[in-house]
mmCIF file of C-alpha atoms and ligand atoms in Angstrom:
data_model
loop_
_atom_site.group_PDB
_atom_site.id
_atom_site.type_symbol
_atom_site.label_atom_id
_atom_site.label_comp_id
_atom_site.label_asym_id
_atom_site.label_seq_id
_atom_site.Cartn_x
_atom_site.Cartn_y
_atom_site.Cartn_z
ATOM 1 C CA UNK K 1 -16.146 -9.743 -27.146
ATOM 2 C CA UNK K 2 -14.275 -10.524 -23.924
ATOM 3 C CA UNK K 3 -13.292 -7.561 -21.767
ATOM 4 C CA UNK K 4 -9.531 -7.288 -21.704
ATOM 5 C CA UNK K 5 -7.105 -4.616 -20.541
ATOM 6 C CA UNK K 6 -3.319 -4.211 -20.328
ATOM 7 C CA UNK K 7 -1.229 -1.277 -19.136
ATOM 8 C CA UNK K 8 2.461 -0.523 -19.495
ATOM 9 C CA UNK K 9 4.491 2.213 -17.810
ATOM 10 C CA UNK K 10 6.972 4.041 -20.034
ATOM 11 C CA UNK K 11 8.657 6.262 -17.484
ATOM 12 C CA UNK K 12 5.959 8.695 -16.363
ATOM 13 C CA UNK K 13 3.809 7.918 -19.447
ATOM 14 C CA UNK K 14 1.324 5.071 -19.901
ATOM 15 C CA UNK K 15 0.481 2.883 -22.851
ATOM 16 C CA UNK K 16 -2.770 0.962 -22.431
ATOM 17 C CA UNK K 17 -4.767 -1.528 -24.468
ATOM 18 C CA UNK K 18 -8.370 -2.518 -24.053
ATOM 19 C CA UNK K 19 -11.166 -4.118 -25.987
ATOM 20 C CA UNK K 20 -14.337 -2.139 -26.598
ATOM 21 C CA UNK K 21 -16.099 0.616 -28.479
ATOM 22 C CA UNK K 22 -13.828 3.664 -28.712
ATOM 23 C CA UNK K 23 -16.816 6.038 -28.615
ATOM 24 C CA UNK K 24 -17.536 4.915 -25.036
ATOM 25 C CA UNK K 25 -14.052 5.447 -23.597
ATOM 26 C CA UNK K 26 -13.399 8.883 -22.100
ATOM 27 C CA UNK K 27 -10.194 10.718 -23.028
ATOM 28 C CA UNK K 28 -9.172 14.264 -23.928
ATOM 29 C CA UNK K 29 -8.746 13.286 -27.582
ATOM 30 C CA UNK K 30 -10.002 10.346 -29.623
ATOM 31 C CA UNK K 31 -8.471 9.143 -32.892
ATOM 32 C CA UNK K 32 -10.670 8.342 -35.880
ATOM 33 C CA UNK K 33 -9.898 6.153 -38.915
ATOM 34 C CA UNK K 34 -11.166 8.578 -41.555
ATOM 35 C CA UNK K 35 -10.962 8.816 -45.365
ATOM 36 C CA UNK K 36 -9.274 11.478 -47.503
ATOM 37 C CA UNK K 37 -12.601 13.145 -48.262
ATOM 38 C CA UNK K 38 -13.285 13.458 -44.508
ATOM 39 C CA UNK K 39 -16.762 12.396 -45.558
ATOM 40 C CA UNK K 40 -17.657 9.919 -42.820
ATOM 41 C CA UNK K 41 -18.220 6.246 -43.513
ATOM 42 C CA UNK K 42 -18.540 2.917 -41.720
ATOM 43 C CA UNK K 43 -16.456 1.305 -38.980
ATOM 44 C CA UNK K 44 -14.969 3.608 -36.354
ATOM 45 C CA UNK K 45 -15.727 6.669 -38.479
ATOM 46 C CA UNK K 46 -19.433 5.834 -38.629
ATOM 47 C CA UNK K 47 -19.530 5.085 -34.904
ATOM 48 C CA UNK K 48 -17.801 8.394 -34.044
ATOM 49 C CA UNK K 49 -20.150 10.498 -36.166
ATOM 50 C CA UNK K 50 -23.226 8.662 -34.843
ATOM 51 C CA UNK K 51 -22.199 9.013 -31.205
ATOM 52 C CA UNK K 52 -20.702 12.509 -31.519
ATOM 53 C CA UNK K 53 -23.549 14.087 -33.484
ATOM 54 C CA UNK K 54 -23.672 16.472 -36.465
ATOM 55 C CA UNK K 55 -21.329 19.169 -35.130
ATOM 56 C CA UNK K 56 -18.307 17.018 -36.059
ATOM 57 C CA UNK K 57 -19.301 16.883 -39.733
ATOM 58 C CA UNK K 58 -20.080 20.599 -39.722
ATOM 59 C CA UNK K 59 -16.519 21.271 -38.550
ATOM 60 C CA UNK K 60 -15.159 18.916 -41.194
ATOM 61 C CA UNK K 61 -17.153 20.802 -43.863
ATOM 62 C CA UNK K 62 -15.257 23.957 -42.906
ATOM 63 C CA UNK K 63 -11.897 22.153 -42.972
ATOM 64 C CA UNK K 64 -12.750 20.588 -46.358
ATOM 65 C CA UNK K 65 -13.469 24.030 -47.807
ATOM 66 C CA UNK K 66 -9.933 24.968 -46.840
ATOM 67 C CA UNK K 67 -7.872 21.856 -47.688
ATOM 68 C CA UNK K 68 -10.175 19.872 -50.053
ATOM 69 C CA UNK K 69 -8.703 16.503 -49.057
ATOM 70 C CA UNK K 70 -6.631 15.106 -46.235
ATOM 71 C CA UNK K 71 -3.915 12.906 -47.696
ATOM 72 C CA UNK K 72 -3.198 9.450 -46.288
ATOM 73 C CA UNK K 73 -0.754 9.767 -43.396
ATOM 74 C CA UNK K 74 -2.190 13.112 -42.270
ATOM 75 C CA UNK K 75 -4.775 14.031 -39.668
ATOM 76 C CA UNK K 76 -7.052 16.956 -38.822
ATOM 77 C CA UNK K 77 -8.717 17.871 -35.527
ATOM 78 C CA UNK K 78 -12.325 18.810 -34.738
ATOM 79 C CA UNK K 79 -14.341 19.111 -31.571
ATOM 80 C CA UNK K 80 -15.933 15.918 -30.285
ATOM 81 C CA UNK K 81 -19.640 16.871 -30.091
ATOM 82 C CA UNK K 82 -21.322 14.663 -27.511
ATOM 83 C CA UNK K 83 -18.519 12.109 -27.281
ATOM 84 C CA UNK K 84 -16.760 11.823 -23.900
ATOM 85 C CA UNK K 85 -13.775 13.748 -25.306
ATOM 86 C CA UNK K 86 -12.791 17.302 -26.271
ATOM 87 C CA UNK K 87 -11.340 16.608 -29.694
ATOM 88 C CA UNK K 88 -11.510 14.061 -32.507
ATOM 89 C CA UNK K 89 -8.326 13.543 -34.506
ATOM 90 C CA UNK K 90 -9.350 12.333 -37.963
ATOM 91 C CA UNK K 91 -6.386 10.355 -39.336
ATOM 92 C CA UNK K 92 -6.391 8.925 -42.849
ATOM 93 C CA UNK K 93 -4.726 5.527 -43.010
ATOM 94 C CA UNK K 94 -3.347 3.810 -46.104
ATOM 95 C CA UNK K 95 -5.405 1.376 -48.136
ATOM 96 C CA UNK K 96 -3.380 -1.849 -47.949
ATOM 97 C CA UNK K 97 -2.200 -2.930 -51.398
ATOM 98 C CA UNK K 98 0.257 -5.712 -50.564
ATOM 99 C CA UNK K 99 2.654 -3.708 -48.415
ATOM 100 C CA UNK K 100 5.012 -2.423 -51.117
ATOM 101 C CA UNK K 101 3.407 0.944 -51.683
ATOM 102 C CA UNK K 102 4.738 2.760 -48.646
ATOM 103 C CA UNK K 103 1.840 1.617 -46.494
ATOM 104 C CA UNK K 104 3.949 1.106 -43.348
ATOM 105 C CA UNK K 105 5.401 4.639 -43.465
ATOM 106 C CA UNK K 106 1.963 6.114 -44.112
ATOM 107 C CA UNK K 107 0.407 4.205 -41.216
ATOM 108 C CA UNK K 108 3.229 5.261 -38.856
ATOM 109 C CA UNK K 109 2.702 8.850 -39.996
ATOM 110 C CA UNK K 110 -0.989 8.663 -38.990
ATOM 111 C CA UNK K 111 -0.061 7.795 -35.428
ATOM 112 C CA UNK K 112 2.717 10.400 -35.291
ATOM 113 C CA UNK K 113 0.305 13.064 -36.575
ATOM 114 C CA UNK K 114 -2.215 12.094 -33.894
ATOM 115 C CA UNK K 115 0.479 12.470 -31.234
ATOM 116 C CA UNK K 116 1.507 15.864 -32.654
ATOM 117 C CA UNK K 117 -2.075 17.158 -32.829
ATOM 118 C CA UNK K 118 -2.821 15.893 -29.309
ATOM 119 C CA UNK K 119 0.268 17.698 -28.061
ATOM 120 C CA UNK K 120 -0.659 20.928 -29.861
ATOM 121 C CA UNK K 121 -4.168 20.855 -28.440
ATOM 122 C CA UNK K 122 -2.941 20.194 -24.909
ATOM 123 C CA UNK K 123 -4.575 16.765 -24.638
ATOM 124 C CA UNK K 124 -3.172 14.690 -21.795
ATOM 125 C CA UNK K 125 -4.947 11.469 -22.761
ATOM 126 C CA UNK K 126 -5.627 9.972 -26.170
ATOM 127 C CA UNK K 127 -7.557 6.934 -27.340
ATOM 128 C CA UNK K 128 -6.719 5.380 -30.702
ATOM 129 C CA UNK K 129 -8.300 2.692 -32.890
ATOM 130 C CA UNK K 130 -6.398 0.204 -35.062
ATOM 131 C CA UNK K 131 -6.299 2.493 -38.110
ATOM 132 C CA UNK K 132 -6.547 0.830 -41.566
ATOM 133 C CA UNK K 133 -7.267 -2.658 -40.192
ATOM 134 C CA UNK K 134 -10.943 -2.699 -41.218
ATOM 135 C CA UNK K 135 -12.200 -1.602 -44.637
ATOM 136 C CA UNK K 136 -8.645 -0.586 -45.641
ATOM 137 C CA UNK K 137 -7.421 -4.166 -45.207
ATOM 138 C CA UNK K 138 -4.129 -3.745 -43.320
ATOM 139 C CA UNK K 139 -3.069 -7.106 -41.791
ATOM 140 C CA UNK K 140 -3.666 -6.831 -38.043
ATOM 141 C CA UNK K 141 -0.301 -8.138 -36.808
ATOM 142 C CA UNK K 142 1.714 -5.762 -38.988
ATOM 143 C CA UNK K 143 -0.555 -2.833 -38.202
ATOM 144 C CA UNK K 144 -0.214 -3.544 -34.476
ATOM 145 C CA UNK K 145 3.600 -3.497 -34.668
ATOM 146 C CA UNK K 146 3.571 -0.152 -36.482
ATOM 147 C CA UNK K 147 0.973 1.428 -34.201
ATOM 148 C CA UNK K 148 2.623 0.334 -30.965
ATOM 149 C CA UNK K 149 6.197 1.110 -32.070
ATOM 150 C CA UNK K 150 5.289 4.597 -33.245
ATOM 151 C CA UNK K 151 3.298 5.584 -30.176
ATOM 152 C CA UNK K 152 5.599 3.887 -27.642
ATOM 153 C CA UNK K 153 8.675 5.589 -29.129
ATOM 154 C CA UNK K 154 7.130 9.036 -28.672
ATOM 155 C CA UNK K 155 5.939 8.220 -25.135
ATOM 156 C CA UNK K 156 9.218 6.614 -24.039
ATOM 157 C CA UNK K 157 11.311 9.495 -25.360
ATOM 158 C CA UNK K 158 9.098 11.836 -23.285
ATOM 159 C CA UNK K 159 8.760 13.931 -26.439
ATOM 160 C CA UNK K 160 5.199 14.752 -25.551
ATOM 161 C CA UNK K 161 2.999 16.143 -22.817
ATOM 162 C CA UNK K 162 0.458 13.427 -23.617
ATOM 163 C CA UNK K 163 0.461 11.233 -20.513
ATOM 164 C CA UNK K 164 -1.619 8.278 -21.540
ATOM 165 C CA UNK K 165 -2.403 6.637 -24.867
ATOM 166 C CA UNK K 166 -4.954 3.806 -24.992
ATOM 167 C CA UNK K 167 -5.586 1.649 -28.003
ATOM 168 C CA UNK K 168 -9.266 0.693 -27.954
ATOM 169 C CA UNK K 169 -9.620 -2.464 -30.003
ATOM 170 C CA UNK K 170 -12.678 -4.010 -31.514
ATOM 171 C CA UNK K 171 -12.490 -7.692 -30.668
ATOM 172 C CA UNK K 172 -10.205 -10.284 -29.175
ATOM 173 C CA UNK K 173 -8.168 -10.825 -32.334
ATOM 174 C CA UNK K 174 -7.115 -7.158 -32.489
ATOM 175 C CA UNK K 175 -6.430 -7.105 -28.758
ATOM 176 C CA UNK K 176 -4.189 -10.173 -28.992
ATOM 177 C CA UNK K 177 -2.188 -8.687 -31.851
ATOM 178 C CA UNK K 178 -1.666 -5.388 -29.991
ATOM 179 C CA UNK K 179 -0.850 -7.226 -26.740
ATOM 180 C CA UNK K 180 1.810 -9.320 -28.469
ATOM 181 C CA UNK K 181 3.352 -6.240 -30.090
ATOM 182 C CA UNK K 182 3.271 -4.226 -26.875
ATOM 183 C CA UNK K 183 4.887 -6.925 -24.751
ATOM 184 C CA UNK K 184 7.698 -7.203 -27.271
ATOM 185 C CA UNK K 185 8.212 -3.500 -27.943
ATOM 186 C CA UNK K 186 7.934 -2.307 -24.340
ATOM 187 C CA UNK K 187 10.523 -4.938 -23.335
ATOM 188 C CA UNK K 188 12.905 -3.619 -25.984
ATOM 189 C CA UNK K 189 12.641 0.048 -25.029
ATOM 190 C CA UNK K 190 12.533 -0.140 -21.220
HETATM 191 N N1 LIG M 201 -14.394 1.109 -31.616
HETATM 192 C C1 LIG M 201 -13.130 0.653 -31.789
HETATM 193 N N2 LIG M 201 -12.718 0.023 -32.927
HETATM 194 C C2 LIG M 201 -13.629 -0.157 -33.912
HETATM 195 C C3 LIG M 201 -14.969 0.301 -33.810
HETATM 196 C C4 LIG M 201 -15.339 0.972 -32.603
HETATM 197 N N3 LIG M 201 -16.589 1.446 -32.411
HETATM 198 N N4 LIG M 201 -15.633 -0.017 -34.967
HETATM 199 C C5 LIG M 201 -14.740 -0.653 -35.761
HETATM 200 N N5 LIG M 201 -13.532 -0.752 -35.133
HETATM 201 P P1 LIG M 201 -12.312 0.838 -40.059
HETATM 202 P P2 LIG M 201 -10.095 1.665 -41.812
HETATM 203 C C6 LIG M 201 -12.258 -1.325 -35.611
HETATM 204 O O1 LIG M 201 -12.934 0.077 -41.167
HETATM 205 O O2 LIG M 201 -9.708 0.263 -42.066
HETATM 206 C C7 LIG M 201 -14.514 4.061 -42.986
HETATM 207 O O3 LIG M 201 -15.610 3.891 -43.825
HETATM 208 C C8 LIG M 201 -12.329 -2.274 -36.778
HETATM 209 O O4 LIG M 201 -12.667 -3.596 -36.331
HETATM 210 O O5 LIG M 201 -13.180 1.682 -39.186
HETATM 211 O O6 LIG M 201 -9.015 2.664 -41.489
HETATM 212 C C9 LIG M 201 -13.791 5.384 -43.217
HETATM 213 O O7 LIG M 201 -14.680 6.405 -43.572
HETATM 214 C C10 LIG M 201 -10.912 -2.216 -37.322
HETATM 215 O O8 LIG M 201 -10.044 -3.061 -36.571
HETATM 216 O O9 LIG M 201 -11.148 1.844 -40.610
HETATM 217 C C11 LIG M 201 -12.845 5.057 -44.322
HETATM 218 O O10 LIG M 201 -13.468 5.158 -45.586
HETATM 219 C C12 LIG M 201 -10.499 -0.765 -37.044
HETATM 220 O O11 LIG M 201 -11.456 -0.259 -36.104
HETATM 221 C C13 LIG M 201 -12.470 3.625 -44.063
HETATM 222 O O12 LIG M 201 -13.543 3.068 -43.323
HETATM 223 C C14 LIG M 201 -10.467 0.128 -38.264
HETATM 224 O O13 LIG M 201 -11.519 -0.216 -39.157
HETATM 225 C C15 LIG M 201 -11.230 3.525 -43.208
HETATM 226 O O14 LIG M 201 -10.886 2.169 -43.075
#
């Protein structure tokens, strides 16, 4: 994977993109692409639990006792164990089933919920993965448009105390899709 990075100013806020492993990038809060059972899994979820250690799952066990499942489009927060972050925001993306089952609204809701939770926790910086674009099969270009539009709108409207959001993307293909979306969307809103 080539190392790549892009940054955009949205007033006093920043939107950034980079390639890499999200578990290695320091931020106040880190987004996870979780499942409704909050049970851990592969992809980003597996990497976060491996790198963060067992305290994250212990916190999820407590949350699961209370809410049973986390519906797609929602997110819950835990501590971040030994990750270089204070909190993990476990967002449940939609499984892609052709695009006519409300997937776009559910995916946008994941990112909005992450922004809301980050704000509530007092996080100033947030890293996010490309939710739903792995096992859940969301086409990368469409997912990038939704992710960037949702986050950039919140940042540009200064509706949040979160100062910096970085998408940390696994591979050049994901980076290119997010770069294309960001260039387009930032031009439209600035
Ligand atoms: N850092 C950044 N991005 C990553 C990393 C990493 N370490 N590892 C993978 N990606 P996925 P989903 C990218 O499958 O589609 C899990 O089992 C990956 O290339 O992690 O939302 C959960 O438990 C892809 O672009 O999440 C759920 O059951 C993106 O992260 C299910 O998968 C998301 O891929 C959720 O599926």
